[in-house]
PDB file of C-alpha atoms in Angstrom:
ATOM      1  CA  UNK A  38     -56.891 -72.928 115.039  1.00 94.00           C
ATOM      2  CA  UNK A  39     -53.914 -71.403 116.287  1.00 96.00           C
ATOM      3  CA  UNK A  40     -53.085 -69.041 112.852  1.00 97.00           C
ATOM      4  CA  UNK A  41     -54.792 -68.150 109.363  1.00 97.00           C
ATOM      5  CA  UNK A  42     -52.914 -67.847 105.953  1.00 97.00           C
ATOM      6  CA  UNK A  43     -55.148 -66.331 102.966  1.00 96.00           C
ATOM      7  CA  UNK A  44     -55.592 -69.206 100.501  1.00 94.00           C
ATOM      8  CA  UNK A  45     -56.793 -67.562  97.793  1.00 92.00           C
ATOM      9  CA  UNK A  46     -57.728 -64.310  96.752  1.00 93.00           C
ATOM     10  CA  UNK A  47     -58.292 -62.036  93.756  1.00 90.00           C
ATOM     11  CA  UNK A  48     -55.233 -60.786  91.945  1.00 88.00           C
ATOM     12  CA  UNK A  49     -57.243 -58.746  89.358  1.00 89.00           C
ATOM     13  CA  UNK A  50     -60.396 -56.317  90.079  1.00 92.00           C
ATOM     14  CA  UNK A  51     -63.618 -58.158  89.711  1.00 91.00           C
ATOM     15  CA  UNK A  52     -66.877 -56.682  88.951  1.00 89.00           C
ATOM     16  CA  UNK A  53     -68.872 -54.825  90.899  1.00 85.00           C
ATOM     17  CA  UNK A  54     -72.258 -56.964  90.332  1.00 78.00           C
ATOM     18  CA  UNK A  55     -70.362 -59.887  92.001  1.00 75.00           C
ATOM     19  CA  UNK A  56     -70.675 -61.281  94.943  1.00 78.00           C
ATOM     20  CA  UNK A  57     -67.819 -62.653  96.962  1.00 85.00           C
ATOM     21  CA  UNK A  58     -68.592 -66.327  96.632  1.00 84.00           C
ATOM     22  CA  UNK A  59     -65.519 -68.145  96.896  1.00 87.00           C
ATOM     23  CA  UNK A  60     -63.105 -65.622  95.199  1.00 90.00           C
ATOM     24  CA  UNK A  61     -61.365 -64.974  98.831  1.00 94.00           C
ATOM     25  CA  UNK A  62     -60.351 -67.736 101.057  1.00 95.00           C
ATOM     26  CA  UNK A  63     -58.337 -69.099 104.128  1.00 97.00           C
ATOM     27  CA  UNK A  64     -56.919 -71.612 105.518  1.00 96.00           C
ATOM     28  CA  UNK A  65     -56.014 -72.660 109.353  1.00 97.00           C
ATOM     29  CA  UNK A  66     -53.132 -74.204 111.230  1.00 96.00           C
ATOM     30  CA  UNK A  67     -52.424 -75.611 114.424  1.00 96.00           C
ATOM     31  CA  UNK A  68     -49.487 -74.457 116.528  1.00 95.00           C
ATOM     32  CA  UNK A  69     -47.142 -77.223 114.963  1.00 95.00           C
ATOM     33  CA  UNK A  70     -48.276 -76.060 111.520  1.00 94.00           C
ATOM     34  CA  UNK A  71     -50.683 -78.800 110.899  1.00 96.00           C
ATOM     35  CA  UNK A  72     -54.062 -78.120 108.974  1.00 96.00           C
ATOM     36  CA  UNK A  73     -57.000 -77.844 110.850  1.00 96.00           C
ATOM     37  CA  UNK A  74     -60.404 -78.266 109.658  1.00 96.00           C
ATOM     38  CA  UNK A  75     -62.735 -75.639 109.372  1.00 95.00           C
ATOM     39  CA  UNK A  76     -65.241 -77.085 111.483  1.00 95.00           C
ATOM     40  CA  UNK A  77     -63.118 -77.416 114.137  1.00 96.00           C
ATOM     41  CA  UNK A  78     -61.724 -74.188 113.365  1.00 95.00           C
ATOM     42  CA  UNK A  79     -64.790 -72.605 114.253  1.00 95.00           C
ATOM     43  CA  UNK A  80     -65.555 -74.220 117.273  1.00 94.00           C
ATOM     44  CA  UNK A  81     -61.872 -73.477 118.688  1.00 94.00           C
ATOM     45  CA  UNK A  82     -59.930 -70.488 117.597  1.00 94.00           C
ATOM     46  CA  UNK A  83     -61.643 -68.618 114.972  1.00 94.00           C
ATOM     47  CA  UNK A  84     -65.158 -68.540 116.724  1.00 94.00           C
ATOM     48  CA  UNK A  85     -65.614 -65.096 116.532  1.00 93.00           C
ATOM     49  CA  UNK A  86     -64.664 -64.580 113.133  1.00 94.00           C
ATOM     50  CA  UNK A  87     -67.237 -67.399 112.126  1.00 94.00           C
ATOM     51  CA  UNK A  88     -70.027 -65.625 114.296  1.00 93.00           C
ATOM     52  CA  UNK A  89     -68.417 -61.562 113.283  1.00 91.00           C
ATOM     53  CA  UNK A  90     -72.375 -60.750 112.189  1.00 91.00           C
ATOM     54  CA  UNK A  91     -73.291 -60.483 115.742  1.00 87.00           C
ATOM     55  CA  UNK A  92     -72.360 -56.772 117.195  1.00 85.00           C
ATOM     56  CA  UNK A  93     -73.633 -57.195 120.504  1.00 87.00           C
ATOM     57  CA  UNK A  94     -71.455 -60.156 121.973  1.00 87.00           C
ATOM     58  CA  UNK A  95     -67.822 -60.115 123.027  1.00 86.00           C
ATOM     59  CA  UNK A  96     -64.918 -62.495 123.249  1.00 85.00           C
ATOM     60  CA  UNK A  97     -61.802 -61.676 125.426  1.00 84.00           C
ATOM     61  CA  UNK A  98     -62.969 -57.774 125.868  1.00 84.00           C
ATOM     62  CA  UNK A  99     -63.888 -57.318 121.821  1.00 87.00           C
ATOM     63  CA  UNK A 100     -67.684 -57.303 120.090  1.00 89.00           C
ATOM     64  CA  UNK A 101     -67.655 -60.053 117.543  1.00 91.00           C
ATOM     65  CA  UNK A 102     -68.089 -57.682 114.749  1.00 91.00           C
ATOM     66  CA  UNK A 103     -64.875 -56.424 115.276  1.00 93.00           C
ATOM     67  CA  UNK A 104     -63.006 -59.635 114.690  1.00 94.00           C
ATOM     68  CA  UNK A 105     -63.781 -59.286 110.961  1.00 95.00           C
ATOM     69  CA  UNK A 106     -63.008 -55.843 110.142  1.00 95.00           C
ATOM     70  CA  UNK A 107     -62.728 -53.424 107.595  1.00 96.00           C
ATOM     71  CA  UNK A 108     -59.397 -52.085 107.433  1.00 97.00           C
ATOM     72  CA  UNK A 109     -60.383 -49.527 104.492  1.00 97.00           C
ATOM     73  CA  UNK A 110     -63.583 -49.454 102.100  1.00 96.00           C
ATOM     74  CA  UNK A 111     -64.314 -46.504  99.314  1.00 95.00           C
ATOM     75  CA  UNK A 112     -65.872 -43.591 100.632  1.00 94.00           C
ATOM     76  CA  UNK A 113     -69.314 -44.201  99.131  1.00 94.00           C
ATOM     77  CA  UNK A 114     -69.239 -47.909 100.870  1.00 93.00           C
ATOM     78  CA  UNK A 115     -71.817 -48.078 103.797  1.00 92.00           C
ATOM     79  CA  UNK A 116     -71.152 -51.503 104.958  1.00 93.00           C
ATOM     80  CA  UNK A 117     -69.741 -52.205 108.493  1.00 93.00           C
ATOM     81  CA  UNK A 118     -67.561 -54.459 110.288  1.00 94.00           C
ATOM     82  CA  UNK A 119     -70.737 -56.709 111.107  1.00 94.00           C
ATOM     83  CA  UNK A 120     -71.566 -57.143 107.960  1.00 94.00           C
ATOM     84  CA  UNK A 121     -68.616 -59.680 106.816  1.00 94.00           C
ATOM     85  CA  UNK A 122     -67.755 -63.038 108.499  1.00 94.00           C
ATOM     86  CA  UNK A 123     -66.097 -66.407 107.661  1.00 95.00           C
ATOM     87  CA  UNK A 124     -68.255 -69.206 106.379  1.00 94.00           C
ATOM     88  CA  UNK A 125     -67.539 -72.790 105.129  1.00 93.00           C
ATOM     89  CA  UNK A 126     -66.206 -73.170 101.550  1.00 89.00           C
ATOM     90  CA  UNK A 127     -68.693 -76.035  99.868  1.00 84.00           C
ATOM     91  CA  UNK A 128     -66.566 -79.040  98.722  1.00 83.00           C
ATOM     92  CA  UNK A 129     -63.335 -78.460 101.278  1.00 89.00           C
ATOM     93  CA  UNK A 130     -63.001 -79.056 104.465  1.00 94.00           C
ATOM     94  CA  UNK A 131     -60.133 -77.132 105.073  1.00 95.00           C
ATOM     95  CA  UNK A 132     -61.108 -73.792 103.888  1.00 95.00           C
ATOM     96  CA  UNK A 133     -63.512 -70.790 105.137  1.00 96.00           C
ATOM     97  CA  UNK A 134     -64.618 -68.166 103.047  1.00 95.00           C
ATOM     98  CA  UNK A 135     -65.044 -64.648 103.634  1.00 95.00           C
ATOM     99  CA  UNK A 136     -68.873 -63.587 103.204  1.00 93.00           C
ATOM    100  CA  UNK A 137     -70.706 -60.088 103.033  1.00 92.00           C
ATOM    101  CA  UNK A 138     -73.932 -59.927 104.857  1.00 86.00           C
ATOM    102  CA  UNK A 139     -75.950 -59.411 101.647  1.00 79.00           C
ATOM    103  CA  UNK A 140     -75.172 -56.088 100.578  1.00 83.00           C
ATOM    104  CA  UNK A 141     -73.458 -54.833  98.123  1.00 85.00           C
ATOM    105  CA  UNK A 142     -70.353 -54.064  97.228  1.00 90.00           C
ATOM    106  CA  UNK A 143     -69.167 -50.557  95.602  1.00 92.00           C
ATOM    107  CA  UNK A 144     -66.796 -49.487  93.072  1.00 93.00           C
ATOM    108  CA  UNK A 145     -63.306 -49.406  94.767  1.00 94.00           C
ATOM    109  CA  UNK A 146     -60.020 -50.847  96.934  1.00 96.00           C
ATOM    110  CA  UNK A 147     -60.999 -52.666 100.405  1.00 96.00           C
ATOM    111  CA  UNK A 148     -58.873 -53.834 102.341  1.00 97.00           C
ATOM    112  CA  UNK A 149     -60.436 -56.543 105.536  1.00 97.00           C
ATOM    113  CA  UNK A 150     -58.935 -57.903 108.583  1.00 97.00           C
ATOM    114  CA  UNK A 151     -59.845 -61.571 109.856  1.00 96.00           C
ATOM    115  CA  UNK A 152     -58.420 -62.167 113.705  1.00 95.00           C
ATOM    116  CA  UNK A 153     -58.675 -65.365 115.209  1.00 96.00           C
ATOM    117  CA  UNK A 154     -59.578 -66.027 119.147  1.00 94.00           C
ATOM    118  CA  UNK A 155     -55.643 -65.805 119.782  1.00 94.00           C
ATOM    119  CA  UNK A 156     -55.248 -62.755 118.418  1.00 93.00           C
ATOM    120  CA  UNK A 157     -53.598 -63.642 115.266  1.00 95.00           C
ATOM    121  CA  UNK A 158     -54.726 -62.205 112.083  1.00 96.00           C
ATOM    122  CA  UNK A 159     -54.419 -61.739 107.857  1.00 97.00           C
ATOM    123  CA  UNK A 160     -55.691 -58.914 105.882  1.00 97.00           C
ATOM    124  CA  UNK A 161     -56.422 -59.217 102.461  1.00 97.00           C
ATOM    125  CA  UNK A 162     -56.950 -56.793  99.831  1.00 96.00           C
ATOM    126  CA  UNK A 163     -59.450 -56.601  96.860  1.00 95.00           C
ATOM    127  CA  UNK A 164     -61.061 -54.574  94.033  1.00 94.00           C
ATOM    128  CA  UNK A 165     -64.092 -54.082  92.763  1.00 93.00           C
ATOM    129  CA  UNK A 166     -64.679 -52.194  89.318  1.00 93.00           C
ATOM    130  CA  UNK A 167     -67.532 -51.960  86.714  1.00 90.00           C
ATOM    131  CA  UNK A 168     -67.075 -54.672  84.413  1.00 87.00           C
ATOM    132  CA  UNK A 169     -67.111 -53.912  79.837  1.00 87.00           C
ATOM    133  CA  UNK A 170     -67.215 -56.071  77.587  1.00 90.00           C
ATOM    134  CA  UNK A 171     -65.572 -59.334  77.512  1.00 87.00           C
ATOM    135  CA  UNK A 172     -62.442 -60.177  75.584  1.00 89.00           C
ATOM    136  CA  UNK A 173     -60.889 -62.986  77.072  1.00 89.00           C
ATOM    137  CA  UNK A 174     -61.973 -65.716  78.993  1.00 89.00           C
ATOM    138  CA  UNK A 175     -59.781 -67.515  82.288  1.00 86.00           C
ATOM    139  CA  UNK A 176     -59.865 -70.925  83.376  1.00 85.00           C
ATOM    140  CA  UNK A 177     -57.922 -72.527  86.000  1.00 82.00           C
ATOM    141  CA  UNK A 178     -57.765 -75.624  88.008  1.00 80.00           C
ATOM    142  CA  UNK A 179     -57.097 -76.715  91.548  1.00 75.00           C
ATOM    143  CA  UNK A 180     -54.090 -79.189  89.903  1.00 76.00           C
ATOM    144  CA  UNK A 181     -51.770 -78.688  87.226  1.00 75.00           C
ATOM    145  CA  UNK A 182     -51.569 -82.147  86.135  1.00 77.00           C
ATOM    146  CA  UNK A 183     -54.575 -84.559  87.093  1.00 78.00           C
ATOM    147  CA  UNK A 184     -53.702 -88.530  87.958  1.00 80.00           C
ATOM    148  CA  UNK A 185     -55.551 -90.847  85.364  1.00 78.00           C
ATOM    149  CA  UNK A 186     -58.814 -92.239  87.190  1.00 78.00           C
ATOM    150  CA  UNK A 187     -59.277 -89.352  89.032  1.00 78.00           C
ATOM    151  CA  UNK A 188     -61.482 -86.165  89.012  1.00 76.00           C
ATOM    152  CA  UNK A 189     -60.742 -82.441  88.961  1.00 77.00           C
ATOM    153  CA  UNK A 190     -62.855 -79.336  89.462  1.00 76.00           C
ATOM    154  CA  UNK A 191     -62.680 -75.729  87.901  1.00 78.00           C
ATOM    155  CA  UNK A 192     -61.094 -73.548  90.517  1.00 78.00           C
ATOM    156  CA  UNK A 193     -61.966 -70.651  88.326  1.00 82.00           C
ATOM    157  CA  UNK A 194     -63.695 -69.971  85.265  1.00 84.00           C
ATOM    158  CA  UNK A 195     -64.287 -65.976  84.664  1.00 86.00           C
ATOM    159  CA  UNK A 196     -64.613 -63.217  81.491  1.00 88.00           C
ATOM    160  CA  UNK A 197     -61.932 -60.821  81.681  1.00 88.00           C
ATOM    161  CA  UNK A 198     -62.799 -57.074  80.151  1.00 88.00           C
ATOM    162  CA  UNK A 199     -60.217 -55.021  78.464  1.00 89.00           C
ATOM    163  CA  UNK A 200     -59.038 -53.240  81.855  1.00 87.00           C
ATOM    164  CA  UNK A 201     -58.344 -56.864  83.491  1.00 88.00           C
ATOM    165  CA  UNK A 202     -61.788 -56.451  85.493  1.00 89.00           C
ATOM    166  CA  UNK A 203     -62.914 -60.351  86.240  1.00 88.00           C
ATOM    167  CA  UNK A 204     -66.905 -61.285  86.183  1.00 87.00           C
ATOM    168  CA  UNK A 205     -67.625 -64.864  86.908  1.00 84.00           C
ATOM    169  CA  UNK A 206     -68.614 -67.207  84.189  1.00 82.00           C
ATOM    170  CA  UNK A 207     -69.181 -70.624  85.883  1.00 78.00           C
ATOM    171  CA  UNK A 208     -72.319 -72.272  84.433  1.00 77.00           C
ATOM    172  CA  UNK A 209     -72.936 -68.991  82.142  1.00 82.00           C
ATOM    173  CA  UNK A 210     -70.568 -70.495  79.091  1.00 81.00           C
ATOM    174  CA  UNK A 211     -70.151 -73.863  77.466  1.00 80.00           C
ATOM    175  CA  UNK A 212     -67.300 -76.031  77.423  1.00 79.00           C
ATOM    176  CA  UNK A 213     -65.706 -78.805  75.837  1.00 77.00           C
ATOM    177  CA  UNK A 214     -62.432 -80.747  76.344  1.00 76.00           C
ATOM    178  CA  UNK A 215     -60.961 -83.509  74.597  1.00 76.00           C
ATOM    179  CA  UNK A 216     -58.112 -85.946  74.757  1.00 77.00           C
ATOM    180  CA  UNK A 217     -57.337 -89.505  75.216  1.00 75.00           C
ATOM    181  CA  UNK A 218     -57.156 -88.924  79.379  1.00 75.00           C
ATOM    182  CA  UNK A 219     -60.541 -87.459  78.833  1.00 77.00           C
ATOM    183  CA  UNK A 220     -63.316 -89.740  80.053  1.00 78.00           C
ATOM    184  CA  UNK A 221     -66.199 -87.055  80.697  1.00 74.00           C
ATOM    185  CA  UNK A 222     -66.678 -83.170  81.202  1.00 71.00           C
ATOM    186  CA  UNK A 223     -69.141 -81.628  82.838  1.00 67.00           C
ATOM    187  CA  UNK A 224     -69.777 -78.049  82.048  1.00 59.00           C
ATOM    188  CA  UNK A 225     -71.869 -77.543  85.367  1.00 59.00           C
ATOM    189  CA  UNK A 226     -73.325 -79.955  87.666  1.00 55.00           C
ATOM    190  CA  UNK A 227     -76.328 -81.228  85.860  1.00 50.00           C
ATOM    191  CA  UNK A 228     -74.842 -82.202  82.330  1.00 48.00           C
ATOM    192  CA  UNK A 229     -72.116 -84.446  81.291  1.00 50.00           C
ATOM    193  CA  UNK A 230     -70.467 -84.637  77.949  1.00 48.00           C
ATOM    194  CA  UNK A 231     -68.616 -88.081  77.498  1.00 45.00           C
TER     195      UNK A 231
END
């Protein structure tokens, strides 16, 4: 992994009871531009970020910690730089995640840095607000337009309050979808309506 781009991240405040799942993701390049794996992105260029829990090792003169840090957190926030790293994102092989060490989150802007080996980095901002009721609801796909015989997942599926303030929804509503490309929809993974 020679650079990192920010894939995908939250363009509205999401609630505060969330955790970061897959809401905030990356993506690696070589230094032609051509994708790299995250596997192999952890095992050459964005070690460190992949290992940033551990505070007491360094690579090239920097703890670990340090090469996913927080640029800026709300005041009340008591989590450190060791306490976020990049993990793999389940079902693509070319994307990491950014993961908190099990705490929580608290009401507010943070903004967090993610350096690779090299030295290259991407920041990305998000917020996190106290979510009201539900008025809305967002769904959106990886694909705009799906080829017949093939299969496409829900990218996102969340409520959306009256201040814009996103909670996730996936496998806590019911769906249904019709049409004649329509062969079967699954609402989660364990039931299939055809």
């Amino acid at each position: 992994a020679y650079d990192i781009q920010v894939a995908k991240a939250p363009s509205a405040p999401f609630d505060v009871t969330s955790d970061l799942g897959e809401k905030i993701q990356f993506s690696f390049t070589d230094a032609n531009g051509n994708a790299v794996k995250t596997a192999k992105a952890k095992t050459a260029g964005a070690e460190a970020a992949f290992d940033s829990y551990d505070n007491t090792n360094k690579v090239n003169g920097s703890l670990k910690s340090d090469y996913v840090a927080i640029v800026s957190q709300p005041s009340a926030s008591k989590l450190e730089n060791k306490d976020f790293k990049l993990d793999f994102k389940s079902g693509n092989e070319y994307k990491a995640v950014l993961a908190v060490n099990g705490k929580e989150l608290v009401e507010g802007t943070y903004t967090i840095k993610v350096v690779l080996d090299n030295g290259k980095y991407e920041t990305v901002t998000f917020e996190v607000k106290e979510f009201g009721t539900p008025v809305a609801l967002n769904l959106k796909y990886n694909a705009d337009a799906v080829e017949l015989d093939s299969y496409v997942e829900i990218d996102t599926l969340e409520w959306v309050d009256a201040n814009g303030v996103t909670k996730d929804a996936l496998g806590k509503v019911d769906l249904a979808a019709t049409g004649y490309a329509v062969e079967a929809f699954a609402t989660d993974d364990s039931s299939v309506v055809n």
